[in-house]
Coordinates of N, CA and C in Angstrom, one line a residue:
Chain A
X1 N -49.8 121.0 -56.3 CA -50.1 121.4 -54.8 C -50.4 123.6 -55.4
X2 N -50.6 123.2 -54.0 CA -51.1 124.7 -53.7 C -49.5 125.6 -53.4
X3 N -50.3 127.0 -54.2 CA -48.4 127.6 -53.9 C -48.6 128.5 -52.4
X4 N -49.3 128.0 -51.3 CA -49.7 128.6 -50.0 C -49.7 126.8 -49.2
X5 N -49.6 126.9 -48.5 CA -50.3 125.4 -48.2 C -50.0 125.3 -46.0
X6 N -50.7 125.2 -45.8 CA -51.0 125.9 -44.5 C -51.3 123.9 -43.4
X7 N -50.9 123.9 -42.4 CA -51.2 122.7 -41.8 C -53.0 122.8 -41.8
X8 N -53.5 122.1 -41.9 CA -55.1 121.8 -41.6 C -55.5 122.2 -40.5
X9 N -54.8 121.6 -39.4 CA -55.7 122.2 -38.8 C -56.8 121.0 -38.3
X10 N -58.1 121.1 -37.5 CA -57.9 122.1 -36.3 C -56.6 122.0 -35.4
X11 N -56.3 122.5 -34.9 CA -55.6 122.7 -33.2 C -56.9 123.2 -32.0
X12 N -56.7 121.7 -31.1 CA -57.9 122.2 -30.4 C -56.6 122.1 -28.9
X13 N -57.0 123.3 -28.0 CA -55.5 123.7 -27.0 C -56.4 123.9 -25.8
X14 N -55.4 123.7 -24.6 CA -56.2 124.0 -23.4 C -55.7 125.8 -23.5
X15 N -56.0 127.0 -22.8 CA -55.7 128.0 -22.2 C -54.6 127.4 -22.0
X16 N -53.6 128.6 -22.2 CA -52.1 128.9 -21.6 C -51.4 127.7 -22.8
X17 N -51.3 127.3 -22.7 CA -50.5 126.5 -24.2 C -49.9 126.9 -25.3
X18 N -48.8 126.5 -25.8 CA -48.1 127.3 -26.5 C -48.3 125.9 -28.1
X19 N -48.8 126.7 -28.7 CA -49.6 126.5 -30.5 C -48.9 127.4 -31.1
X20 N -47.9 126.1 -32.3 CA -47.5 126.5 -33.8 C -48.3 126.6 -34.7
X21 N -48.1 126.9 -35.8 CA -48.3 127.0 -37.4 C -47.6 126.8 -38.1
X22 N -47.2 125.9 -39.0 CA -46.6 126.2 -40.3 C -46.8 126.3 -41.6
X23 N -46.8 127.0 -42.1 CA -46.6 127.5 -43.6 C -45.9 127.3 -45.1
X24 N -46.1 126.8 -45.8 CA -45.3 126.7 -46.6 C -46.1 127.1 -47.8
X25 N -44.5 128.1 -48.7 CA -45.2 128.8 -50.1 C -43.8 128.0 -51.1
X26 N -44.4 128.1 -52.3 CA -43.9 127.5 -53.9 C -43.2 128.1 -54.2
X27 N -43.1 129.5 -54.2 CA -42.6 130.6 -55.0 C -41.5 130.6 -54.6
X28 N -40.4 130.7 -55.0 CA -39.0 130.7 -53.2 C -38.7 132.3 -54.8
X29 N -39.8 133.3 -55.2 CA -39.4 134.8 -55.2 C -40.1 135.3 -55.0
X30 N -40.9 134.8 -54.1 CA -42.0 135.5 -53.1 C -41.6 137.2 -52.4
X31 N -42.3 138.0 -52.2 CA -41.3 139.0 -51.3 C -41.5 139.1 -50.3
X32 N -42.9 139.3 -49.8 CA -42.8 139.8 -48.4 C -44.1 138.5 -47.9
X33 N -44.9 138.0 -46.7 CA -45.4 137.5 -45.9 C -46.4 137.9 -44.9
X34 N -47.3 137.4 -44.2 CA -48.3 137.2 -43.1 C -49.0 136.7 -43.0
X35 N -49.4 137.2 -41.5 CA -50.4 136.1 -41.0 C -51.4 137.1 -41.0
X36 N -52.7 136.6 -40.8 CA -53.6 137.4 -40.5 C -54.6 136.8 -39.8
X37 N -55.4 137.3 -39.2 CA -56.2 135.9 -38.3 C -57.8 136.3 -39.0
X38 N -58.7 135.6 -38.9 CA -60.5 135.8 -39.7 C -61.3 135.0 -38.5
X39 N -62.1 136.1 -37.6 CA -62.5 135.6 -36.6 C -63.7 134.9 -37.5
X40 N -64.4 134.0 -37.0 CA -66.1 133.8 -37.7 C -66.7 134.2 -37.5
X41 N -67.5 135.3 -39.7 CA -68.1 135.5 -39.9 C -67.1 137.3 -40.0
X42 N -66.4 136.8 -39.6 CA -65.6 138.5 -40.2 C -64.6 138.3 -41.5
X43 N -64.6 139.9 -41.6 CA -63.1 140.0 -42.4 C -61.5 139.8 -41.8
X44 N -60.6 139.2 -42.7 CA -59.3 138.5 -42.1 C -59.0 140.3 -42.0
X45 N -58.3 140.2 -40.8 CA -57.5 141.7 -40.0 C -56.0 141.0 -39.6
X46 N -54.8 141.4 -40.2 CA -53.6 142.0 -39.7 C -53.0 141.0 -38.9
X47 N -52.5 140.5 -38.4 CA -52.0 139.9 -37.2 C -50.3 140.7 -36.7
X48 N -49.8 140.2 -38.5 CA -48.5 140.2 -38.3 C -47.5 140.3 -39.5
X49 N -46.6 141.1 -39.6 CA -45.8 141.0 -41.3 C -44.8 139.9 -40.6
X50 N -44.1 139.2 -41.5 CA -42.9 138.0 -41.1 C -42.0 138.7 -41.7
X51 N -41.1 138.9 -41.0 CA -39.5 139.1 -41.6 C -38.7 138.2 -41.7
X52 N -38.0 138.2 -42.6 CA -36.7 137.4 -42.7 C -36.3 137.1 -41.3
X53 N -35.9 138.4 -40.2 CA -34.6 138.2 -38.9 C -35.5 137.7 -38.0
X54 N -37.0 137.1 -38.4 CA -37.7 136.9 -37.0 C -38.9 138.3 -36.1
X55 N -39.5 138.3 -35.8 CA -40.5 139.0 -35.3 C -41.3 138.6 -34.1
X56 N -41.7 139.9 -32.9 CA -42.5 139.2 -32.0 C -43.1 140.4 -32.0
X57 N -44.6 139.9 -31.1 CA -45.3 141.3 -30.9 C -46.0 140.2 -29.9
X58 N -45.4 140.9 -28.1 CA -46.4 139.9 -27.6 C -46.6 138.9 -27.5
X59 N -47.5 138.0 -27.2 CA -47.6 136.8 -27.1 C -47.1 135.6 -28.3
X60 N -46.6 136.6 -29.8 CA -47.1 136.0 -31.1 C -45.8 136.1 -32.0
X61 N -45.2 135.6 -32.4 CA -43.5 135.1 -32.7 C -43.9 135.0 -33.9
X62 N -43.6 135.3 -35.0 CA -43.3 134.7 -36.9 C -42.0 134.8 -36.9
X63 N -42.0 134.0 -38.0 CA -40.7 133.4 -38.5 C -40.7 133.1 -39.9
X64 N -39.3 133.2 -40.6 CA -39.5 132.7 -41.9 C -38.0 132.6 -42.3
X65 N -38.7 131.2 -43.4 CA -36.7 130.6 -43.2 C -37.4 130.5 -44.9
X66 N -36.3 130.8 -45.8 CA -36.8 131.5 -46.8 C -36.2 130.5 -47.7
X67 N -35.0 129.9 -47.1 CA -34.4 128.5 -47.8 C -35.0 126.9 -47.8
X68 N -35.9 127.3 -46.6 CA -37.2 125.8 -46.9 C -38.4 126.8 -47.4
X69 N -38.2 127.9 -47.2 CA -39.6 128.4 -47.7 C -40.8 128.0 -47.3
X70 N -41.1 128.2 -45.5 CA -41.7 128.2 -44.9 C -41.5 129.7 -43.6
X71 N -43.1 129.7 -43.3 CA -43.3 130.7 -42.2 C -43.9 130.1 -41.6
X72 N -43.6 130.7 -40.2 CA -44.4 130.0 -39.0 C -44.9 131.2 -38.2
X73 N -45.9 130.6 -37.3 CA -46.2 131.3 -36.2 C -46.1 130.8 -35.1
X74 N -46.2 131.4 -33.8 CA -45.7 130.8 -32.4 C -46.8 131.7 -31.4
X75 N -48.0 130.6 -30.9 CA -48.2 131.7 -30.1 C -48.1 131.1 -28.1
X76 N -48.1 132.2 -27.7 CA -47.5 131.6 -26.3 C -49.0 131.5 -26.0
X77 N -48.7 131.3 -24.3 CA -49.5 131.1 -23.5 C -51.1 131.4 -23.8
X78 N -51.6 130.6 -24.8 CA -52.6 130.8 -25.5 C -54.3 131.2 -25.0
X79 N -55.0 132.0 -25.2 CA -55.7 132.6 -24.8 C -57.3 132.1 -25.6
X80 N -58.9 132.2 -25.0 CA -59.4 131.8 -25.4 C -59.9 133.1 -26.5
X81 N -59.9 134.3 -26.3 CA -59.6 135.1 -27.3 C -59.2 134.8 -28.7
X82 N -57.9 133.7 -28.4 CA -56.9 133.7 -30.0 C -57.2 132.9 -30.7
X83 N -58.6 131.8 -30.4 CA -60.2 131.6 -31.4 C -60.3 131.5 -32.4
X84 N -59.6 131.3 -33.7 CA -59.7 132.1 -34.5 C -59.2 131.4 -36.1
X85 N -59.1 131.4 -36.9 CA -58.4 131.4 -38.3 C -57.5 131.6 -38.6
X86 N -55.9 131.5 -38.4 CA -55.2 131.9 -38.8 C -54.2 131.7 -40.1
X87 N -54.4 132.7 -40.9 CA -54.0 132.7 -42.8 C -52.6 133.1 -42.9
X88 N -52.2 132.2 -43.7 CA -51.2 132.6 -44.3 C -51.0 133.4 -45.4
X89 N -50.1 134.6 -45.7 CA -50.4 135.1 -46.6 C -49.5 135.3 -47.4
X90 N -49.3 135.3 -49.4 CA -47.8 135.3 -49.5 C -47.4 136.5 -50.5
X91 N -47.3 137.3 -50.8 CA -47.0 138.6 -52.0 C -46.1 138.1 -52.8
X92 N -46.1 138.0 -54.3 CA -45.2 137.5 -54.8 C -44.0 139.3 -54.9
X93 N -45.1 140.0 -54.7 CA -44.5 141.4 -54.9 C -44.7 142.5 -54.4
X94 N -43.7 143.7 -53.7 CA -44.7 144.4 -53.1 C -45.2 145.6 -53.3
X95 N -45.2 145.4 -54.5 CA -45.6 146.1 -55.1 C -46.7 146.2 -56.1
X96 N -47.2 144.8 -56.0 CA -48.0 144.5 -57.2 C -48.9 144.2 -56.4
X97 N -49.0 143.9 -55.3 CA -50.4 144.0 -54.0 C -50.9 142.9 -54.3
X98 N -50.4 142.0 -55.5 CA -51.4 140.7 -55.1 C -50.9 139.4 -54.2
X99 N -52.1 139.2 -53.1 CA -51.5 138.3 -52.0 C -52.3 136.8 -52.4
X100 N -51.7 135.8 -52.5 CA -52.1 134.5 -52.0 C -52.4 134.1 -50.9
X101 N -53.3 133.4 -50.4 CA -54.1 132.7 -49.3 C -53.5 131.9 -49.0
X102 N -53.3 131.5 -48.0 CA -53.5 129.8 -47.3 C -55.0 129.2 -47.9
X103 N -55.0 128.0 -46.8 CA -56.5 127.9 -46.5 C -57.2 128.1 -45.2
X104 N -55.8 128.1 -44.5 CA -56.3 129.0 -43.1 C -55.6 127.4 -42.0
X105 N -55.7 128.1 -41.5 CA -55.7 126.7 -40.0 C -56.3 127.6 -38.7
X106 N -57.4 126.3 -38.9 CA -58.4 126.7 -37.2 C -57.4 126.4 -36.2
X107 N -57.8 127.7 -35.1 CA -57.8 127.3 -33.6 C -58.2 126.9 -32.5
X108 N -58.9 126.3 -31.6 CA -59.9 126.7 -30.4 C -59.1 126.7 -29.4
X109 N -59.3 127.6 -28.9 CA -58.5 127.2 -27.0 C -59.7 127.8 -26.3
X110 N -58.9 126.1 -25.3 CA -60.6 126.1 -24.1 C -60.0 126.3 -22.7
X111 N -61.1 126.3 -22.1 CA -60.6 126.6 -20.5 C -60.2 125.5 -19.9
Chain B
X1 N -54.0 152.2 -39.5 CA -54.5 151.9 -40.5 C -55.7 152.4 -41.6
X2 N -55.7 152.6 -42.9 CA -56.8 153.1 -43.2 C -58.3 152.5 -43.4
X3 N -59.8 152.5 -43.5 CA -60.5 151.5 -43.0 C -61.5 151.5 -44.4
X4 N -61.9 151.1 -44.6 CA -62.8 150.1 -45.9 C -64.2 150.3 -45.3
X5 N -65.2 150.8 -46.0 CA -66.6 150.2 -45.7 C -67.3 149.7 -47.1
X6 N -67.8 148.5 -46.7 CA -68.0 147.8 -47.5 C -69.7 147.8 -47.0
X7 N -70.0 148.1 -47.9 CA -72.0 147.4 -48.2 C -72.1 147.1 -50.1
X8 N -73.6 145.9 -49.6 CA -74.0 145.9 -48.4 C -73.6 145.3 -47.1
X9 N -73.8 145.1 -46.1 CA -73.1 143.6 -45.7 C -73.6 142.4 -46.0
X10 N -75.3 142.0 -46.5 CA -75.6 141.4 -46.7 C -77.0 140.9 -47.7
X11 N -77.1 139.6 -48.8 CA -78.5 140.3 -49.6 C -78.4 138.7 -50.0
X12 N -79.6 139.0 -50.2 CA -81.0 137.3 -50.6 C -81.3 137.9 -51.8
X13 N -80.4 137.0 -52.5 CA -80.6 137.3 -54.9 C -81.9 136.3 -55.2
X14 N -82.3 137.3 -56.5 CA -83.1 135.7 -57.1 C -81.9 135.4 -58.0
X15 N -82.1 134.2 -58.4 CA -81.2 133.8 -59.6 C -81.1 134.9 -60.9
X16 N -81.1 135.3 -61.7 CA -80.6 135.7 -63.3 C -81.2 137.5 -62.7
X17 N -80.4 137.9 -61.2 CA -80.5 139.3 -61.3 C -79.1 139.5 -60.8
X18 N -78.9 140.8 -60.7 CA -77.4 141.4 -60.8 C -77.3 142.2 -59.0
X19 N -76.5 141.9 -58.6 CA -76.0 142.9 -57.6 C -74.8 143.2 -57.7
X20 N -74.5 144.9 -56.6 CA -73.3 145.7 -57.1 C -72.8 146.1 -55.7
X21 N -71.6 145.6 -54.9 CA -70.7 146.0 -54.2 C -70.0 147.1 -53.8
X22 N -70.2 148.1 -52.8 CA -69.5 148.8 -53.2 C -68.1 148.9 -51.9
X23 N -66.8 149.5 -51.8 CA -66.1 149.3 -50.6 C -65.6 151.5 -51.3
X24 N -66.3 151.7 -50.2 CA -65.1 152.8 -49.9 C -63.7 153.2 -48.9
X25 N -62.5 153.5 -49.6 CA -61.6 153.7 -48.7 C -61.1 155.3 -47.9
X26 N -61.2 155.5 -46.7 CA -60.9 156.9 -46.4 C -59.7 157.6 -46.4
X27 N -58.7 156.9 -47.4 CA -58.0 157.1 -48.2 C -57.6 156.5 -49.1
X28 N -56.8 157.4 -50.3 CA -56.2 157.0 -51.8 C -55.8 155.7 -52.0
X29 N -56.1 154.9 -52.3 CA -55.1 153.7 -52.7 C -55.0 153.3 -54.0
X30 N -53.8 152.9 -54.1 CA -53.8 152.7 -55.8 C -54.2 151.7 -56.2
X31 N -54.3 150.4 -55.9 CA -54.9 149.6 -56.0 C -55.8 149.1 -55.2
X32 N -57.2 148.5 -55.8 CA -58.4 147.2 -54.8 C -57.7 146.5 -54.9
X33 N -58.6 145.5 -54.6 CA -58.8 144.1 -54.5 C -60.5 143.6 -54.7
X34 N -60.8 142.6 -55.3 CA -61.4 142.2 -54.8 C -61.8 140.5 -54.7
X35 N -62.1 140.2 -53.3 CA -61.8 138.9 -53.0 C -63.1 137.8 -52.9
X36 N -63.2 136.2 -53.2 CA -64.3 135.8 -52.4 C -63.5 134.4 -51.4
X37 N -64.7 134.1 -51.2 CA -64.4 133.6 -50.1 C -65.7 132.4 -49.4
X38 N -65.6 131.5 -50.0 CA -66.6 130.0 -50.4 C -66.4 129.3 -48.6
X39 N -67.7 129.4 -48.3 CA -67.6 128.8 -46.6 C -67.2 127.5 -46.5
X40 N -66.2 127.9 -45.4 CA -64.7 126.9 -45.1 C -64.0 126.9 -45.8
X41 N -64.1 128.2 -46.9 CA -62.4 127.9 -47.5 C -61.7 129.4 -47.4
X42 N -60.3 129.5 -48.2 CA -59.8 130.8 -47.5 C -60.2 131.7 -49.0
X43 N -59.5 132.6 -49.1 CA -59.9 133.5 -50.4 C -59.3 133.5 -51.9
X44 N -60.0 133.5 -52.3 CA -59.8 133.4 -54.0 C -59.6 134.4 -54.5
X45 N -58.8 135.7 -55.3 CA -58.9 136.7 -55.6 C -59.5 136.6 -57.1
X46 N -60.3 137.8 -57.0 CA -61.3 137.9 -58.8 C -60.3 138.8 -59.4
X47 N -59.9 139.6 -58.8 CA -59.4 141.2 -59.5 C -59.0 141.4 -58.9
X48 N -58.2 142.9 -59.9 CA -57.1 143.9 -59.4 C -58.2 145.0 -59.9
X49 N -58.2 146.0 -59.1 CA -59.2 147.5 -59.7 C -57.7 148.4 -59.7
X50 N -57.8 149.0 -60.8 CA -56.4 149.8 -60.8 C -57.5 151.4 -61.2
X51 N -57.4 152.4 -60.4 CA -58.1 153.4 -61.6 C -57.7 154.0 -62.6
X52 N -58.6 154.3 -63.6 CA -58.0 155.0 -64.9 C -58.1 153.4 -65.6
X53 N -57.8 152.2 -65.4 CA -57.6 151.7 -66.4 C -58.7 150.4 -66.0
X54 N -58.8 149.5 -66.6 CA -59.4 147.9 -66.7 C -58.8 147.1 -65.8
X55 N -59.8 146.8 -65.0 CA -59.1 145.9 -64.0 C -58.7 144.3 -64.7
X56 N -57.6 144.2 -63.7 CA -57.1 142.7 -64.3 C -57.4 141.5 -63.9
X57 N -58.3 140.6 -64.5 CA -59.3 139.5 -63.7 C -58.3 138.1 -63.5
X58 N -58.4 137.5 -62.6 CA -57.3 136.0 -62.4 C -58.6 134.6 -63.2
X59 N -57.2 134.5 -63.0 CA -58.3 132.7 -64.1 C -59.3 132.6 -63.6
X60 N -60.1 132.3 -64.6 CA -61.3 131.3 -64.4 C -62.6 132.6 -63.9
X61 N -62.4 134.1 -63.8 CA -63.0 135.0 -63.2 C -62.7 136.2 -64.3
X62 N -64.0 136.3 -65.4 CA -64.0 137.3 -66.5 C -65.1 138.6 -66.3
X63 N -65.1 139.6 -67.2 CA -65.6 140.9 -66.8 C -66.8 141.3 -67.0
X64 N -67.8 140.6 -68.0 CA -69.2 140.1 -68.3 C -69.7 139.2 -67.0
X65 N -68.8 138.6 -66.3 CA -69.8 138.2 -65.1 C -69.7 138.9 -63.6
X66 N -68.4 139.8 -63.5 CA -68.3 140.6 -62.4 C -66.8 141.8 -63.1
X67 N -67.9 142.3 -64.0 CA -67.8 143.5 -64.0 C -67.1 144.6 -62.6
X68 N -66.0 145.2 -62.9 CA -65.9 146.5 -61.7 C -65.4 147.3 -62.2
X69 N -65.6 148.7 -61.4 CA -65.2 150.3 -61.7 C -64.4 150.3 -60.6
X70 N -64.0 151.4 -60.5 CA -63.1 152.2 -60.0 C -62.9 153.7 -60.4
X71 N -63.9 154.4 -60.2 CA -63.2 155.3 -60.8 C -62.4 156.9 -60.2
X72 N -62.2 156.3 -58.7 CA -61.1 157.3 -58.7 C -60.3 156.3 -57.2
X73 N -59.7 157.1 -56.6 CA -58.5 156.6 -55.5 C -59.1 155.4 -54.4
X74 N -60.2 155.8 -53.9 CA -61.0 155.3 -52.9 C -62.0 155.1 -52.6
X75 N -62.6 154.2 -54.2 CA -64.1 153.7 -54.3 C -63.0 152.6 -55.3
X76 N -64.6 152.2 -55.3 CA -64.5 151.0 -56.1 C -65.9 150.0 -55.9
X77 N -66.1 149.9 -57.3 CA -67.8 149.0 -57.5 C -67.0 147.0 -57.8
X78 N -67.9 146.1 -57.5 CA -68.0 145.2 -58.4 C -69.6 144.6 -58.2
X79 N -69.8 144.0 -59.2 CA -71.4 143.4 -59.5 C -71.2 142.2 -60.3
X80 N -71.8 140.9 -59.5 CA -72.1 139.7 -59.5 C -73.3 139.5 -61.1
X81 N -72.6 139.3 -61.5 CA -74.0 139.4 -62.8 C -74.8 138.2 -63.6
X82 N -76.1 138.3 -63.4 CA -77.0 137.1 -63.6 C -76.3 136.5 -62.6
X83 N -76.5 136.2 -61.5 CA -76.2 135.8 -60.9 C -76.8 133.8 -60.5
X84 N -76.6 133.3 -60.1 CA -76.9 132.1 -59.5 C -76.2 131.1 -58.5
X85 N -76.9 130.6 -57.9 CA -76.6 129.9 -56.4 C -75.6 129.7 -56.5
X86 N -74.5 129.2 -57.3 CA -73.0 128.2 -57.1 C -72.3 129.7 -56.9
X87 N -72.9 131.5 -57.2 CA -72.6 132.4 -56.7 C -72.9 132.9 -54.9
X88 N -73.6 132.2 -54.9 CA -73.4 132.3 -52.7 C -71.7 132.3 -51.9
X89 N -72.2 133.5 -51.5 CA -70.3 133.3 -51.2 C -69.9 134.5 -50.8
X90 N -69.3 134.6 -49.4 CA -68.4 135.7 -49.0 C -68.0 137.2 -49.9
X91 N -68.4 138.1 -50.6 CA -66.9 139.1 -51.1 C -66.8 139.8 -50.1
X92 N -65.4 140.2 -50.3 CA -63.9 141.0 -49.5 C -63.8 141.7 -50.5
X93 N -64.1 142.9 -50.8 CA -62.6 144.0 -51.2 C -61.3 144.7 -50.4
X94 N -60.1 144.7 -50.5 CA -59.4 145.1 -49.9 C -58.1 146.2 -50.7
X95 N -57.7 147.2 -49.6 CA -56.3 148.0 -50.9 C -55.5 147.8 -50.1
X96 N -54.2 147.5 -50.2 CA -53.0 147.9 -49.7 C -52.9 149.4 -49.0
X97 N -53.0 149.2 -47.6 CA -52.9 151.1 -46.9 C -51.5 151.3 -46.4
X98 N -50.6 151.0 -46.5 CA -49.6 150.9 -45.8 C -48.6 149.9 -46.6
X99 N -47.5 150.4 -45.7 CA -46.3 149.4 -46.2 C -46.1 147.8 -46.6
X100 N -46.8 147.8 -45.2 CA -46.7 146.7 -44.6 C -49.1 146.1 -44.5
X101 N -49.5 144.2 -45.4 CA -50.0 144.2 -45.4 C -51.5 144.9 -45.7
X102 N -52.9 144.5 -45.9 CA -53.9 145.0 -46.1 C -55.0 145.0 -45.3
X103 N -55.5 145.9 -45.9 CA -57.1 146.4 -45.2 C -58.5 145.6 -45.7
X104 N -59.1 145.0 -45.3 CA -59.8 144.7 -46.1 C -61.5 145.2 -45.7
X105 N -62.6 144.9 -46.5 CA -64.0 145.6 -45.7 C -64.5 144.4 -45.3
X106 N -65.5 144.9 -44.3 CA -66.1 143.6 -43.7 C -66.7 142.7 -44.7
X107 N -66.8 142.7 -45.9 CA -66.9 141.6 -46.8 C -69.2 141.5 -46.8
X108 N -69.5 141.4 -47.3 CA -70.7 141.4 -48.5 C -71.3 139.9 -47.7
X109 N -71.8 139.1 -47.5 CA -72.2 137.8 -47.6 C -74.0 137.1 -48.4
X110 N -73.6 137.3 -49.7 CA -74.8 137.0 -50.8 C -75.1 135.4 -51.1
X111 N -76.4 135.1 -50.8 CA -77.2 134.3 -50.9 C -77.5 134.5 -52.1
X112 N -77.7 133.0 -53.2 CA -78.6 133.1 -54.0 C -79.4 131.9 -54.2
X113 N -80.8 132.9 -54.8 CA -82.1 131.8 -54.3 C -83.1 131.3 -56.1

């Protein structure tokens, strides 16, 4: 079993749709969690951190369920520019700095 | 957040040769990381580079193949040695530049022929 597993995708949705991605992690001692976005042929960029209380940034909502060891990302009112690969990232220790990446979920938003 | 400049952005190299990739951070960072990303796959950590000590390599990666330098808190290099076509990949450096998340260099797209 992989340390971090994501929905395989791809997700193809129309503009304006709401789409949700899930990610599970195997190590219950994991400390910090992130969603990154990677555009084609570009480097990953931090989209948002994921907090236990859940957090929202505009159309994006991230949630963490420690008991079930999963993280979610919800995108509302999808835009064409949201098309990208979304990477779930888990850190064992915020000070150690070593991240484990999921394989990513590809989202394509169509007109 | 900090900016990481990575170069070269791409290269085509002959098998058996070596390529050194450089990353420059515009602020001091304790740890830098080197990743490899095969086409269509996620990132795999090669090693963690700390200033003043030898890099720590992940399983499947060795210093002779991927020597790393970290001469100061803003700079690191990764060398891909004795390259073969299987080394063709995107190589990315990153650093933790604030309390949350990491910043990446723009990547080096390496093709070995």
